[in-house]
Coordinates of C-alpha atoms in Angstrom, one line a residue:
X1 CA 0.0 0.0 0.0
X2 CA 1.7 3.6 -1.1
X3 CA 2.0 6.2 1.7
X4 CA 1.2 9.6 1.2
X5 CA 4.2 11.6 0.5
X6 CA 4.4 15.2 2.2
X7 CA 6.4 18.2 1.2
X8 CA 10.0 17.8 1.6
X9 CA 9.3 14.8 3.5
X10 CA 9.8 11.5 1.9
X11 CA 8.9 8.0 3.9
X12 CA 6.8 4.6 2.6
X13 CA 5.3 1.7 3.9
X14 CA 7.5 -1.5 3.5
X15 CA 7.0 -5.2 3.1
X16 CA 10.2 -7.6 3.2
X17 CA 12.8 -4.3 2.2
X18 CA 14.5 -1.3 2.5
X19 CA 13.3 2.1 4.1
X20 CA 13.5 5.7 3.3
X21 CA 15.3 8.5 4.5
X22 CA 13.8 11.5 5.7
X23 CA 14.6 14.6 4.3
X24 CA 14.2 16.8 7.6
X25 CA 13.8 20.0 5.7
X26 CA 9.9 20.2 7.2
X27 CA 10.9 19.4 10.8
X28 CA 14.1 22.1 10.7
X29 CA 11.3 24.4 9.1
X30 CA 8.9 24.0 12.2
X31 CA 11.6 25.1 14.1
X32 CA 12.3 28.1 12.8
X33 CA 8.9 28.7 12.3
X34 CA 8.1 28.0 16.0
X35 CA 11.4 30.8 17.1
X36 CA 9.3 33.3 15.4
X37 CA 6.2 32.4 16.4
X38 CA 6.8 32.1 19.9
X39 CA 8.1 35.8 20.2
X40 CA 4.8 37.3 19.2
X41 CA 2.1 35.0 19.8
X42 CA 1.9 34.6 23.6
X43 CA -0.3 36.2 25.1
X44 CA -0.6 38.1 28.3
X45 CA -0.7 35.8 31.0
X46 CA -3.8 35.9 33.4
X47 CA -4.0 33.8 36.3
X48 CA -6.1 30.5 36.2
X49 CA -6.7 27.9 39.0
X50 CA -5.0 24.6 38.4
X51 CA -8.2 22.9 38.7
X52 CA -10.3 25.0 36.0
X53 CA -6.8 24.3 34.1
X54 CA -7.3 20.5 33.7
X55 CA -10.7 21.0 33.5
X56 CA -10.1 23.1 30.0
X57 CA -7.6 20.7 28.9
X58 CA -9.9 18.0 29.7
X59 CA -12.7 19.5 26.8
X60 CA -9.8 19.2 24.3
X61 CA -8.8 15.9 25.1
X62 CA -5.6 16.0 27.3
X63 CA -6.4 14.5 31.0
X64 CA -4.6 12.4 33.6
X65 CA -5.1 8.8 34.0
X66 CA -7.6 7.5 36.3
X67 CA -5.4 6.5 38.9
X68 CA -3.7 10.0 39.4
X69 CA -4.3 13.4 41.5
X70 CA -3.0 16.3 40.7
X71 CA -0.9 16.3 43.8
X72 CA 0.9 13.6 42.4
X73 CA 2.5 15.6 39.8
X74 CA 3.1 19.2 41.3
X75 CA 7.1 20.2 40.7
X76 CA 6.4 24.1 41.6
X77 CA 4.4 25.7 43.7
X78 CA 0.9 26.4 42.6
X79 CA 1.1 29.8 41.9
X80 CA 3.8 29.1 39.7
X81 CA 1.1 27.2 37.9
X82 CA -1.6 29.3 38.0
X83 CA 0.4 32.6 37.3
X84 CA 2.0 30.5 34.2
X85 CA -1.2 28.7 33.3
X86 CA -1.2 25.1 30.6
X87 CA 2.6 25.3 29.7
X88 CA 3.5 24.2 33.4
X89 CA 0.5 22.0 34.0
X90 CA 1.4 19.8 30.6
X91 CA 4.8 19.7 31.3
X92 CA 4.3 18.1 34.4
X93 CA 1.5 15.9 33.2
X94 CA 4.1 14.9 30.4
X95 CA 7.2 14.3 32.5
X96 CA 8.5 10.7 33.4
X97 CA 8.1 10.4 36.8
X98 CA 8.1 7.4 39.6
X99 CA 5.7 6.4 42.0
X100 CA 2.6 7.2 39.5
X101 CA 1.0 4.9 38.4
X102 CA 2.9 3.0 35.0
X103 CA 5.4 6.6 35.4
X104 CA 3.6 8.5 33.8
X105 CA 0.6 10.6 34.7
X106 CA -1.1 11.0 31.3
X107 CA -1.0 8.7 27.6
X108 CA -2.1 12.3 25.9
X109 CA 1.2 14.4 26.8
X110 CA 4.8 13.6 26.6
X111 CA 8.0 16.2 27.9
X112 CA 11.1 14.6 27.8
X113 CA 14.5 16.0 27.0
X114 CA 15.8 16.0 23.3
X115 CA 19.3 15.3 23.8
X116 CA 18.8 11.4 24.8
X117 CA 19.8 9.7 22.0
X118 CA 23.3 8.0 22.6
X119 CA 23.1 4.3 21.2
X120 CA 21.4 1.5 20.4
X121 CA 18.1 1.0 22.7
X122 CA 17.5 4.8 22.6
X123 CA 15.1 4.8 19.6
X124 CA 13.4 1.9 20.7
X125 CA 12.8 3.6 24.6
X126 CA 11.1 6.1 23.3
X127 CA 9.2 4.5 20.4
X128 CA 7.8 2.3 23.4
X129 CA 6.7 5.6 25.0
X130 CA 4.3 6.2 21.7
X131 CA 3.6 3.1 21.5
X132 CA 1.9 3.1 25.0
X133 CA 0.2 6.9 23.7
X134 CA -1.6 4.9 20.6
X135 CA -3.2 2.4 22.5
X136 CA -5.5 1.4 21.5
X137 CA -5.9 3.3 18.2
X138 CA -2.4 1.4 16.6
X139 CA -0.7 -1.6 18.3
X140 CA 3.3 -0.9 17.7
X141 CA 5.2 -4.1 18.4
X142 CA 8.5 -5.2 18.0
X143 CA 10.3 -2.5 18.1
X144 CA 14.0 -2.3 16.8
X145 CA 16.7 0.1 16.4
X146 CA 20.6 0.7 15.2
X147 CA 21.8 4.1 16.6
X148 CA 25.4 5.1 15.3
X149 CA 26.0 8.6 16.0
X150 CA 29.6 9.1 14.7
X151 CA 28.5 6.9 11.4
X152 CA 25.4 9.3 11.5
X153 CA 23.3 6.1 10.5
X154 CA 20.2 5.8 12.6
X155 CA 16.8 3.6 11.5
X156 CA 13.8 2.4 13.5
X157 CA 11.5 -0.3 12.9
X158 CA 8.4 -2.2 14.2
X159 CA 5.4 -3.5 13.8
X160 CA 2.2 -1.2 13.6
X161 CA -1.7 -3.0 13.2
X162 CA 0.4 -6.1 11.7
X163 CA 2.8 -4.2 9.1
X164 CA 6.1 -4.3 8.9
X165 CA 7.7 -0.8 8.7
X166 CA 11.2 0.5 8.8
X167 CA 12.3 4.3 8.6
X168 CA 16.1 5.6 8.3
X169 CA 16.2 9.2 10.6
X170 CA 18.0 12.1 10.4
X171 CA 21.1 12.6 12.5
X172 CA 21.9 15.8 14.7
X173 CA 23.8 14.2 17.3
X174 CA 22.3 13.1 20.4
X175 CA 19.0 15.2 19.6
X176 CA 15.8 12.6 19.2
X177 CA 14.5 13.4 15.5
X178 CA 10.9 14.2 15.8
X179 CA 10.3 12.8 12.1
X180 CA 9.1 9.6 14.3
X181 CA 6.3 12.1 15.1
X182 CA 5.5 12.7 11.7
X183 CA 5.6 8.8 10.4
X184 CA 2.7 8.1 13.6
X185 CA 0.8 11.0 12.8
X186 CA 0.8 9.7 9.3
X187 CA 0.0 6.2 10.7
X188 CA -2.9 7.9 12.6
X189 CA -3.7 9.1 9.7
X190 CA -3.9 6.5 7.3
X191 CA -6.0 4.0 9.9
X192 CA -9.0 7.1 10.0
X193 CA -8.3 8.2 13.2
X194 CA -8.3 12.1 14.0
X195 CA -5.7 11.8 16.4
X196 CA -2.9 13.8 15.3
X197 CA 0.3 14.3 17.3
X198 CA 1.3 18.4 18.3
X199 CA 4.1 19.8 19.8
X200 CA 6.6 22.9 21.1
X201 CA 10.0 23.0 22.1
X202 CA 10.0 24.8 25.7
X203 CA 13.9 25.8 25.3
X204 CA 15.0 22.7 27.5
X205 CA 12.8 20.1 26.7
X206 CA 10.2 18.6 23.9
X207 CA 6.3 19.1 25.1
X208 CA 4.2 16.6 22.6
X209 CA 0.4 16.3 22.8
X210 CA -1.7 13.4 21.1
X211 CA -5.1 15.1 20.4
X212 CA -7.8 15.2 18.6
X213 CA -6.8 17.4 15.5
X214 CA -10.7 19.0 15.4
X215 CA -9.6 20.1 18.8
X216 CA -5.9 22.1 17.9
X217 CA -7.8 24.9 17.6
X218 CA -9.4 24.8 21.3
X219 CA -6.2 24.3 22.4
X220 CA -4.4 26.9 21.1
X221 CA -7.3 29.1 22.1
X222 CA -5.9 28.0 25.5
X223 CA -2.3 27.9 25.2
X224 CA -1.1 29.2 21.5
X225 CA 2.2 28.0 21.2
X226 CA 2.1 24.3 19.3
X227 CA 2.2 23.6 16.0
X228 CA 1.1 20.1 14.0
X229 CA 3.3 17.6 12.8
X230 CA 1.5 17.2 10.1
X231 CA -0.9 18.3 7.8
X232 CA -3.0 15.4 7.4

């Protein structure tokens, strides 16, 4: 079955063969989109309770699992929250963390630190991670990676709803390459769902929501500062 090719962005799905290479211009281009866009598009900050907070975030799709209170995740102090209001809340709702439940607090947000990709097993850690975000819209199993940094060859591969896929990435050395957003956003795609995958860079970390894409909109109505992976 032929994949949908996007601007700039090359990638196919693969039976018994090769992969692909990204070409990275699109992600590189979010980038500096997002350094412009993030100079001139917050707006002034107006202090919200942390409750009504997960409450608005909880219309648009992003919530904490079941098994988790709010006081679980708290790293600041909640004014820090509340003067601040959705960027610190999803960070926190994003961040590994132990003692909470399966470590972490919600399957719709993800903050982790870009600079973790070092050798083999890396890829894989955080393809697991996603994998755990999709269920149960795509079953990702048997996951594989080859990292080589200095060789600046890096490819990924699993299984996804039964198909075998396999992807070479971009190297920028130890930085995760979000085109592995892109590839399940166009999985996501492809299988009918309107989950779409979202993100900003926060200057020290990666914040990635899984939402419905009918609800960016809301969400940036809350907090505009993400931008799709993604036009699909």
């Amino acid at each position: 079955m032929a994949r949908r090719i996007i601007p700039s962005c090359s990638f196919y799905f693969i039976g018994a063969g090769g992969g692909q290479a990204f070409d990275g211009g699109v992600i590189k281009d979010m980038f500096r989109f997002f350094k412009r866009k993030n100079k001139c598009s917050m707006p002034p900050q107006v202090r919200i309770s942390i409750e009504e907070q997960l409450a608005n975030l909880g219309r648009v799709g992003i919530t904490l699992k079941e098994n988790v209170e709010i006081r679980d995740i708290i790293d600041f102090e909640i004014g820090d929250y509340e003067e601040c209001p959705y960027i610190h809340l999803l960070m926190s709702m994003g961040r590994e963390r132990e003692g909470v439940g399966d470590e972490y607090p919600s399957n719709d947000v993800w903050c982790f630190d870009r600079e973790c990709i070092e050798d083999h097993g890396d890829y894989a850690y955080g393809l697991k991670r996603i994998a755990d975000m999709l269920v149960p819209f795509i079953s990702v199993t048997d996951i594989q990676d080859y990292v080589d940094i200095e060789a600046s060859e890096v490819w990924i591969a699993f299984k996804a709803n039964g198909k075998d896929y396999c992807y070479s990435l971009s190297v920028q050395d130890d930085w995760m390459s979000l085109e592995v957003f892109v590839i399940f956003s166009e999985l996501l795609a492809e299988s009918g769902s309107s989950l779409r995958f979202f993100f900003t860079d926060t200057g020290n970390e990666i914040l990635v929501v899984l939402m419905d894409r009918n609800h960016f909109r809301q969400l940036n109505g809350l907090i505009n500062i993400f931008l799709p992976f993604t036009r699909a």
